[in-house]
Amino acid sequence: MLPEPANCPLCGAAAERIRSSQLRGFRYTCPSCGSFGIESAALAGLIASASTRQDLARLRAFGHLPLIQRDKQGIRVGPCRV
Ligand SMILES: [Zn+2]
């Protein structure tokens, strides 16, 4: 499947995304935020806080692909396990 142009849901920059059934959403590659996964459920109405982007940077520093999910508490960022 080919990447498609899309604005980054975190910072709004021109980015690319590719649909991923494993992630149940998309994998984005943003020039500013880097690569991360996001579930479709989290993408709808996402308001990314500064802490969300800090979590992404921290996970990437440890060599993980960050995955953004939504649960009952709200937006959660964790390491992608697929
Ligand atoms: Zn971005």
Tab-separated table of N, CA and C and ligand atoms in Angstrom:
chain	number	residue	atom	x	y	z
A	1	MET	N	0.846	-1.198	0.000
A	1	MET	CA	0.000	0.000	0.000
A	1	MET	C	0.879	1.245	0.000
A	2	LEU	N	0.507	2.245	-0.759
A	2	LEU	CA	1.334	3.438	-0.897
A	2	LEU	C	0.989	4.467	0.162
A	3	PRO	N	2.013	5.212	0.609
A	3	PRO	CA	1.729	6.316	1.519
A	3	PRO	C	0.907	7.384	0.816
A	4	GLU	N	0.057	8.060	1.577
A	4	GLU	CA	-0.720	9.153	1.019
A	4	GLU	C	-0.384	10.420	1.779
A	5	PRO	N	-0.449	11.571	1.106
A	5	PRO	CA	-0.183	12.820	1.816
A	5	PRO	C	-1.294	13.106	2.818
A	6	ALA	N	-0.906	13.566	3.981
A	6	ALA	CA	-1.874	13.908	5.029
A	6	ALA	C	-1.214	14.875	5.988
A	7	ASN	N	-1.997	15.746	6.562
A	7	ASN	CA	-1.435	16.630	7.575
A	7	ASN	C	-1.236	15.859	8.870
A	8	CYS	N	-0.115	16.115	9.513
A	8	CYS	CA	0.189	15.463	10.778
A	8	CYS	C	-0.885	15.823	11.802
A	9	PRO	N	-1.471	14.813	12.485
A	9	PRO	CA	-2.525	15.118	13.463
A	9	PRO	C	-1.980	15.781	14.724
A	10	LEU	N	-0.680	15.777	14.896
A	10	LEU	CA	-0.097	16.378	16.095
A	10	LEU	C	0.318	17.823	15.881
A	11	CYS	N	0.933	18.110	14.736
A	11	CYS	CA	1.482	19.446	14.553
A	11	CYS	C	0.926	20.139	13.313
A	12	GLY	N	0.225	19.412	12.465
A	12	GLY	CA	-0.394	20.026	11.298
A	12	GLY	C	0.514	20.165	10.095
A	13	ALA	N	1.760	19.731	10.209
A	13	ALA	CA	2.685	19.831	9.084
A	13	ALA	C	2.282	18.851	7.983
A	14	ALA	N	2.727	19.135	6.774
A	14	ALA	CA	2.510	18.206	5.667
A	14	ALA	C	3.305	16.941	5.946
A	15	ALA	N	2.606	15.818	5.992
A	15	ALA	CA	3.234	14.546	6.352
A	15	ALA	C	2.702	13.469	5.414
A	16	GLU	N	3.109	12.233	5.667
A	16	GLU	CA	2.605	11.089	4.915
A	16	GLU	C	2.013	10.094	5.898
A	17	ARG	N	1.018	9.372	5.410
A	17	ARG	CA	0.503	8.310	6.258
A	17	ARG	C	0.221	7.090	5.408
A	18	ILE	N	0.237	5.959	6.072
A	18	ILE	CA	-0.071	4.699	5.406
A	18	ILE	C	-1.000	3.921	6.330
A	19	ARG	N	-2.048	3.375	5.747
A	19	ARG	CA	-3.012	2.652	6.572
A	19	ARG	C	-2.393	1.367	7.086
A	20	SER	N	-2.651	1.038	8.318
A	20	SER	CA	-2.092	-0.172	8.913
A	20	SER	C	-3.182	-0.920	9.648
A	21	SER	N	-3.477	-2.133	9.189
A	21	SER	CA	-4.493	-2.923	9.880
A	21	SER	C	-3.937	-3.436	11.206
A	22	GLN	N	-2.617	-3.639	11.284
A	22	GLN	CA	-2.026	-4.086	12.553
A	22	GLN	C	-2.210	-3.038	13.637
A	23	LEU	N	-2.056	-1.777	13.241
A	23	LEU	CA	-2.202	-0.696	14.219
A	23	LEU	C	-3.666	-0.315	14.413
A	24	ARG	N	-4.555	-0.877	13.603
A	24	ARG	CA	-5.967	-0.481	13.586
A	24	ARG	C	-6.076	1.033	13.352
A	25	GLY	N	-5.240	1.521	12.483
A	25	GLY	CA	-5.250	2.952	12.188
A	25	GLY	C	-4.233	3.273	11.114
A	26	PHE	N	-3.362	4.216	11.409
A	26	PHE	CA	-2.399	4.684	10.430
A	26	PHE	C	-1.014	4.777	11.052
A	27	ARG	N	-0.039	4.719	10.175
A	27	ARG	CA	1.326	5.044	10.566
A	27	ARG	C	1.708	6.324	9.845
A	28	TYR	N	2.046	7.347	10.613
A	28	TYR	CA	2.396	8.650	10.062
A	28	TYR	C	3.906	8.815	10.053
A	29	THR	N	4.367	9.533	9.048
A	29	THR	CA	5.746	9.988	9.044
A	29	THR	C	5.717	11.493	8.847
A	30	CYS	N	6.124	12.210	9.895
A	30	CYS	CA	6.056	13.664	9.907
A	30	CYS	C	7.482	14.211	9.986
A	31	PRO	N	7.794	15.250	9.210
A	31	PRO	CA	9.147	15.806	9.257
A	31	PRO	C	9.483	16.379	10.630
A	32	SER	N	8.478	16.764	11.395
A	32	SER	CA	8.742	17.365	12.697
A	32	SER	C	8.581	16.371	13.844
A	33	CYS	N	7.565	15.504	13.772
A	33	CYS	CA	7.290	14.571	14.874
A	33	CYS	C	7.926	13.206	14.662
A	34	GLY	N	8.372	12.909	13.459
A	34	GLY	CA	8.945	11.595	13.194
A	34	GLY	C	7.866	10.579	12.849
A	35	SER	N	8.186	9.295	13.009
A	35	SER	CA	7.243	8.226	12.699
A	35	SER	C	6.494	7.819	13.955
A	36	PHE	N	5.199	7.617	13.791
A	36	PHE	CA	4.397	7.130	14.921
A	36	PHE	C	3.149	6.480	14.374
A	37	GLY	N	2.569	5.605	15.175
A	37	GLY	CA	1.311	4.981	14.826
A	37	GLY	C	0.179	5.646	15.584
A	38	ILE	N	-0.997	5.597	15.008
A	38	ILE	CA	-2.154	6.136	15.707
A	38	ILE	C	-3.373	5.316	15.333
A	39	GLU	N	-4.151	4.934	16.344
A	39	GLU	CA	-5.379	4.197	16.070
A	39	GLU	C	-6.439	5.143	15.530
A	40	SER	N	-7.291	4.608	14.678
A	40	SER	CA	-8.362	5.428	14.107
A	40	SER	C	-9.207	6.048	15.208
A	41	ALA	N	-9.426	5.304	16.294
A	41	ALA	CA	-10.258	5.809	17.388
A	41	ALA	C	-9.637	7.029	18.047
A	42	ALA	N	-8.305	7.093	18.059
A	42	ALA	CA	-7.625	8.219	18.681
A	42	ALA	C	-7.515	9.401	17.722
A	43	LEU	N	-7.580	9.106	16.440
A	43	LEU	CA	-7.391	10.156	15.440
A	43	LEU	C	-8.566	11.127	15.413
A	44	ALA	N	-9.760	10.607	15.665
A	44	ALA	CA	-10.948	11.446	15.580
A	44	ALA	C	-10.964	12.437	16.736
A	45	GLY	N	-10.909	13.698	16.438
A	45	GLY	CA	-10.983	14.718	17.465
A	45	GLY	C	-9.747	14.812	18.338
A	46	LEU	N	-8.629	14.332	17.825
A	46	LEU	CA	-7.392	14.355	18.611
A	46	LEU	C	-6.946	15.792	18.876
A	47	ILE	N	-6.696	16.088	20.140
A	47	ILE	CA	-6.052	17.346	20.503
A	47	ILE	C	-4.730	16.962	21.158
A	48	ALA	N	-3.662	17.193	20.438
A	48	ALA	CA	-2.357	16.762	20.923
A	48	ALA	C	-1.788	17.815	21.862
A	49	SER	N	-1.478	17.393	23.050
A	49	SER	CA	-0.876	18.296	24.016
A	49	SER	C	0.636	18.238	23.874
A	50	ALA	N	1.314	19.177	24.531
A	50	ALA	CA	2.774	19.155	24.517
A	50	ALA	C	3.285	17.863	25.129
A	51	SER	N	2.566	17.346	26.127
A	51	SER	CA	3.055	16.126	26.762
A	51	SER	C	2.957	14.937	25.805
A	52	THR	N	1.947	14.955	24.904
A	52	THR	CA	1.855	13.876	23.914
A	52	THR	C	3.113	13.837	23.063
A	53	ARG	N	3.551	15.015	22.619
A	53	ARG	CA	4.739	15.036	21.768
A	53	ARG	C	5.991	14.688	22.566
A	54	GLN	N	6.022	15.054	23.845
A	54	GLN	CA	7.165	14.658	24.681
A	54	GLN	C	7.199	13.145	24.857
A	55	ASP	N	6.007	12.538	25.022
A	55	ASP	CA	5.954	11.080	25.143
A	55	ASP	C	6.482	10.414	23.875
A	56	LEU	N	6.106	10.971	22.711
A	56	LEU	CA	6.598	10.412	21.451
A	56	LEU	C	8.119	10.454	21.408
A	57	ALA	N	8.677	11.604	21.762
A	57	ALA	CA	10.128	11.750	21.696
A	57	ALA	C	10.821	10.794	22.665
A	58	ARG	N	10.220	10.629	23.852
A	58	ARG	CA	10.824	9.745	24.848
A	58	ARG	C	10.831	8.293	24.363
A	59	LEU	N	9.685	7.846	23.799
A	59	LEU	CA	9.597	6.469	23.319
A	59	LEU	C	10.574	6.233	22.176
A	60	ARG	N	10.686	7.230	21.303
A	60	ARG	CA	11.590	7.042	20.166
A	60	ARG	C	13.032	6.975	20.651
A	61	ALA	N	13.342	7.741	21.708
A	61	ALA	CA	14.700	7.712	22.252
A	61	ALA	C	15.046	6.313	22.758
A	62	PHE	N	14.032	5.554	23.173
A	62	PHE	CA	14.259	4.182	23.632
A	62	PHE	C	14.117	3.170	22.513
A	63	GLY	N	13.951	3.636	21.292
A	63	GLY	CA	13.929	2.743	20.151
A	63	GLY	C	12.567	2.152	19.832
A	64	HIS	N	11.502	2.688	20.405
A	64	HIS	CA	10.158	2.194	20.110
A	64	HIS	C	9.507	3.025	19.011
A	65	LEU	N	8.575	2.403	18.320
A	65	LEU	CA	7.662	3.166	17.486
A	65	LEU	C	6.496	3.580	18.395
A	66	PRO	N	6.317	4.879	18.621
A	66	PRO	CA	5.214	5.302	19.498
A	66	PRO	C	3.860	5.001	18.859
A	67	LEU	N	2.922	4.591	19.690
A	67	LEU	CA	1.556	4.343	19.218
A	67	LEU	C	0.595	5.151	20.079
A	68	ILE	N	-0.226	5.948	19.402
A	68	ILE	CA	-1.188	6.797	20.104
A	68	ILE	C	-2.530	6.086	20.107
A	69	GLN	N	-3.079	5.872	21.307
A	69	GLN	CA	-4.349	5.177	21.461
A	69	GLN	C	-5.283	6.015	22.314
A	70	ARG	N	-6.542	5.687	22.223
A	70	ARG	CA	-7.506	6.348	23.094
A	70	ARG	C	-8.136	5.296	24.000
A	71	ASP	N	-8.136	5.568	25.273
A	71	ASP	CA	-8.874	4.696	26.189
A	71	ASP	C	-9.802	5.561	27.030
A	72	LYS	N	-10.355	4.979	28.114
A	72	LYS	CA	-11.365	5.704	28.888
A	72	LYS	C	-10.802	6.977	29.505
A	73	GLN	N	-9.506	6.956	29.809
A	73	GLN	CA	-8.890	8.128	30.424
A	73	GLN	C	-8.554	9.215	29.406
A	74	GLY	N	-8.563	8.845	28.150
A	74	GLY	CA	-8.210	9.831	27.136
A	74	GLY	C	-7.094	9.300	26.252
A	75	ILE	N	-6.295	10.225	25.773
A	75	ILE	CA	-5.227	9.851	24.856
A	75	ILE	C	-4.064	9.251	25.634
A	76	ARG	N	-3.564	8.167	25.128
A	76	ARG	CA	-2.474	7.451	25.779
A	76	ARG	C	-1.412	7.165	24.724
A	77	VAL	N	-0.160	7.327	25.078
A	77	VAL	CA	0.933	7.038	24.164
A	77	VAL	C	1.758	5.918	24.755
A	78	GLY	N	1.953	4.881	23.979
A	78	GLY	CA	2.748	3.757	24.460
A	78	GLY	C	3.562	3.176	23.321
A	79	PRO	N	4.446	2.249	23.653
A	79	PRO	CA	5.234	1.612	22.603
A	79	PRO	C	4.362	0.692	21.752
A	80	CYS	N	4.589	0.733	20.461
A	80	CYS	CA	3.864	-0.135	19.537
A	80	CYS	C	4.437	-1.542	19.637
A	81	ARG	N	3.578	-2.545	19.761
A	81	ARG	CA	4.051	-3.916	19.958
A	81	ARG	C	3.781	-4.810	18.764
A	82	VAL	N	3.556	-4.258	17.604
A	82	VAL	CA	3.355	-5.116	16.430
A	82	VAL	C	4.619	-5.148	15.592
B	1	ZN	ZN	3.953	16.394	13.165
